[in-house]
Amino acid sequence: MIALVCDHGGFELMKSVRAHLDSRGCAYKDFGTFAPDSCDYPTVAKPAVAAIAAGECENGIFICGTGIGISIAANRSSDIRAALCTDTFMAEMARAHNDANVLVLGGRVVSDDDAIKIVDKFLDTGFSGEDRHKKRIELLSHVITRSH
Ligand code: RB5
């Protein structure tokens, strides 16, 4: 099950992504936003992040205008490895090297056609499982700091 979420900046692109997932027969849970009105990416992202953290969804496709804000929001969860990708090479590496569980797209950055190619590469690429990549992913938990 793929968690889908976007803010208003990703609203149009998400329509194309959803239609593509339908054509592929992929199961997804849509966390909105369900109207093109302005909304806040941390707020809309939170339930989708929670669904992945809870194991209700195994991965996600998150979209905002640039992809930056919703990436930052998603990566606040230690259960999320969100990768903002602008081409298929990044999507392939995000899966093979980073075992990313969330693909992030910028609705004002990539074309619909490119986004679909990026989605396909992300969904069709597995984690390499190589020791050096496993180790680096484990080391991510060492980066978490608390200043207050
Ligand atoms: C919304 O205008 C825009 O700021 C948002 O979609 C995203 O790009 C933020 O990073």
Short mmCIF file of C-alpha atoms and ligand atoms in Angstrom, two decimals:
data_model
loop_
_atom_site.label_atom_id
_atom_site.label_comp_id
_atom_site.label_asym_id
_atom_site.label_seq_id
_atom_site.Cartn_x
_atom_site.Cartn_y
_atom_site.Cartn_z
CA MET A 1 0.00 0.00 0.00
CA ILE A 2 1.44 3.35 -1.08
CA ALA A 3 0.70 6.45 1.00
CA LEU A 4 -0.04 9.43 -1.25
CA VAL A 5 0.01 12.98 0.02
CA CYS A 6 0.41 16.42 -1.49
CA ASP A 7 -0.14 20.07 -0.66
CA HIS A 8 -1.64 22.57 -3.09
CA GLY A 9 1.72 22.84 -4.90
CA GLY A 10 1.54 19.15 -5.71
CA PHE A 11 -2.19 18.94 -6.31
CA GLU A 12 -2.10 18.88 -10.13
CA LEU A 13 0.85 16.49 -10.44
CA MET A 14 -0.71 14.10 -7.94
CA LYS A 15 -3.70 13.70 -10.29
CA SER A 16 -1.36 12.32 -12.95
CA VAL A 17 0.52 10.15 -10.46
CA ARG A 18 -2.75 8.71 -9.13
CA ALA A 19 -3.99 7.95 -12.66
CA HIS A 20 -0.70 6.22 -13.43
CA LEU A 21 -0.86 4.12 -10.29
CA ASP A 22 -4.41 3.15 -11.27
CA SER A 23 -3.16 2.05 -14.70
CA ARG A 24 -0.44 -0.04 -13.02
CA GLY A 25 -2.95 -1.58 -10.62
CA CYS A 26 -1.04 -0.29 -7.58
CA ALA A 27 -2.90 -0.07 -4.27
CA TYR A 28 -2.65 3.28 -2.52
CA LYS A 29 -4.16 5.22 0.35
CA ASP A 30 -4.77 8.86 -0.50
CA PHE A 31 -4.14 11.32 2.33
CA GLY A 32 -5.07 14.37 0.21
CA THR A 33 -5.03 17.26 -0.06
CA PHE A 34 -8.40 16.94 -1.77
CA ALA A 35 -8.83 20.54 -2.99
CA PRO A 36 -6.44 23.00 -4.66
CA ASP A 37 -6.68 25.52 -1.80
CA SER A 38 -3.55 26.56 0.06
CA CYS A 39 -2.56 24.25 2.91
CA ASP A 40 0.47 23.52 5.06
CA TYR A 41 2.81 20.71 3.98
CA PRO A 42 3.82 19.62 7.53
CA THR A 43 0.17 19.26 8.51
CA VAL A 44 -0.89 17.30 5.44
CA ALA A 45 2.20 15.09 5.57
CA LYS A 46 1.75 14.00 9.18
CA PRO A 47 -0.99 11.31 8.74
CA ALA A 48 0.83 9.80 5.75
CA VAL A 49 4.08 9.68 7.71
CA ALA A 50 2.21 8.08 10.62
CA ALA A 51 0.71 5.43 8.32
CA ILE A 52 4.16 4.43 7.08
CA ALA A 53 5.61 4.48 10.61
CA ALA A 54 2.74 2.23 11.76
CA GLY A 55 3.29 -0.22 8.89
CA GLU A 56 -0.16 0.48 7.46
CA CYS A 57 1.57 1.68 4.26
CA GLU A 58 4.92 0.30 3.13
CA ASN A 59 6.02 3.33 1.14
CA GLY A 60 4.86 6.71 -0.07
CA ILE A 61 4.79 9.31 -2.79
CA PHE A 62 4.74 12.83 -1.39
CA ILE A 63 4.46 15.99 -3.51
CA CYS A 64 4.67 19.71 -2.75
CA GLY A 65 5.63 22.63 -4.99
CA THR A 66 9.38 22.08 -4.89
CA GLY A 67 9.39 18.82 -2.97
CA ILE A 68 11.63 20.47 -0.40
CA GLY A 69 9.20 21.31 2.37
CA ILE A 70 7.45 17.97 2.39
CA SER A 71 10.85 16.19 2.30
CA ILE A 72 11.95 18.05 5.40
CA ALA A 73 8.65 17.23 7.10
CA ALA A 74 8.79 13.54 6.20
CA ASN A 75 12.40 13.11 7.26
CA ARG A 76 11.55 14.33 10.77
CA SER A 77 10.33 10.76 11.34
CA SER A 78 13.07 8.23 12.05
CA ASP A 79 10.91 5.68 10.20
CA ILE A 80 11.07 7.63 6.95
CA ARG A 81 13.80 7.88 4.37
CA ALA A 82 12.31 10.39 1.95
CA ALA A 83 14.18 11.11 -1.28
CA LEU A 84 13.46 14.16 -3.42
CA CYS A 85 14.11 12.99 -6.97
CA THR A 86 14.20 15.01 -10.17
CA ASP A 87 15.25 12.21 -12.52
CA THR A 88 15.20 8.44 -12.85
CA PHE A 89 18.84 8.05 -11.81
CA MET A 90 18.09 9.66 -8.46
CA ALA A 91 15.04 7.42 -8.05
CA GLU A 92 17.11 4.32 -8.80
CA MET A 93 19.85 5.30 -6.34
CA ALA A 94 17.30 6.32 -3.71
CA ARG A 95 16.03 2.73 -3.71
CA ALA A 96 19.23 0.79 -4.42
CA HIS A 97 21.55 2.71 -2.06
CA ASN A 98 19.33 4.54 0.43
CA ASP A 99 16.42 2.08 0.62
CA ALA A 100 14.19 5.16 0.50
CA ASN A 101 10.62 4.44 1.48
CA VAL A 102 9.20 7.75 0.31
CA LEU A 103 9.59 9.27 -3.14
CA VAL A 104 9.23 13.04 -3.11
CA LEU A 105 8.43 15.04 -6.23
CA GLY A 106 8.20 18.76 -6.88
CA GLY A 107 4.94 19.55 -8.62
CA ARG A 108 6.42 22.79 -9.94
CA VAL A 109 9.73 21.17 -10.87
CA VAL A 110 9.15 18.03 -12.91
CA SER A 111 6.83 17.48 -15.87
CA ASP A 112 4.03 14.93 -15.66
CA ASP A 113 5.84 12.65 -18.11
CA ASP A 114 9.11 12.79 -16.17
CA ALA A 115 7.29 12.27 -12.87
CA ILE A 116 5.71 9.08 -14.18
CA LYS A 117 9.11 7.75 -15.26
CA ILE A 118 10.54 8.62 -11.85
CA VAL A 119 7.63 6.89 -10.08
CA ASP A 120 8.10 3.75 -12.17
CA LYS A 121 11.84 3.63 -11.49
CA PHE A 122 11.26 4.11 -7.77
CA LEU A 123 8.60 1.39 -7.57
CA ASP A 124 10.50 -1.07 -9.77
CA THR A 125 13.90 -0.82 -8.07
CA GLY A 126 14.82 -2.83 -4.99
CA PHE A 127 17.36 -2.11 -2.26
CA SER A 128 20.76 -3.52 -3.23
CA GLY A 129 21.20 -5.01 0.24
CA GLU A 130 24.95 -4.38 0.06
CA ASP A 131 26.69 -4.22 3.43
CA ARG A 132 28.10 -0.74 2.94
CA HIS A 133 24.64 0.65 2.22
CA LYS A 134 23.07 -1.24 5.12
CA LYS A 135 25.71 0.18 7.45
CA ARG A 136 25.14 3.75 6.25
CA ILE A 137 21.40 3.42 6.71
CA GLU A 138 21.96 2.14 10.27
CA LEU A 139 24.26 5.10 10.92
CA LEU A 140 21.42 7.52 10.12
CA SER A 141 20.05 7.03 13.62
CA HIS A 142 23.34 8.42 14.99
CA VAL A 143 22.66 11.79 13.36
CA ILE A 144 19.59 12.56 15.46
CA THR A 145 20.35 15.35 17.93
CA ARG A 146 18.29 17.18 20.53
CA SER A 147 19.29 20.78 21.31
CA HIS A 148 16.24 21.57 23.45
C1 RB5 B 1 3.67 26.21 -1.50
O1 RB5 B 1 3.54 27.44 -2.14
C2 RB5 B 1 5.11 25.76 -1.50
O2 RB5 B 1 5.85 26.57 -0.66
C3 RB5 B 1 5.20 24.32 -1.08
O3 RB5 B 1 4.42 23.55 -1.93
C4 RB5 B 1 6.57 23.72 -1.12
O4 RB5 B 1 7.20 23.99 -2.33
C5 RB5 B 1 7.44 24.01 0.02
O5 RB5 B 1 8.57 23.53 0.13
#
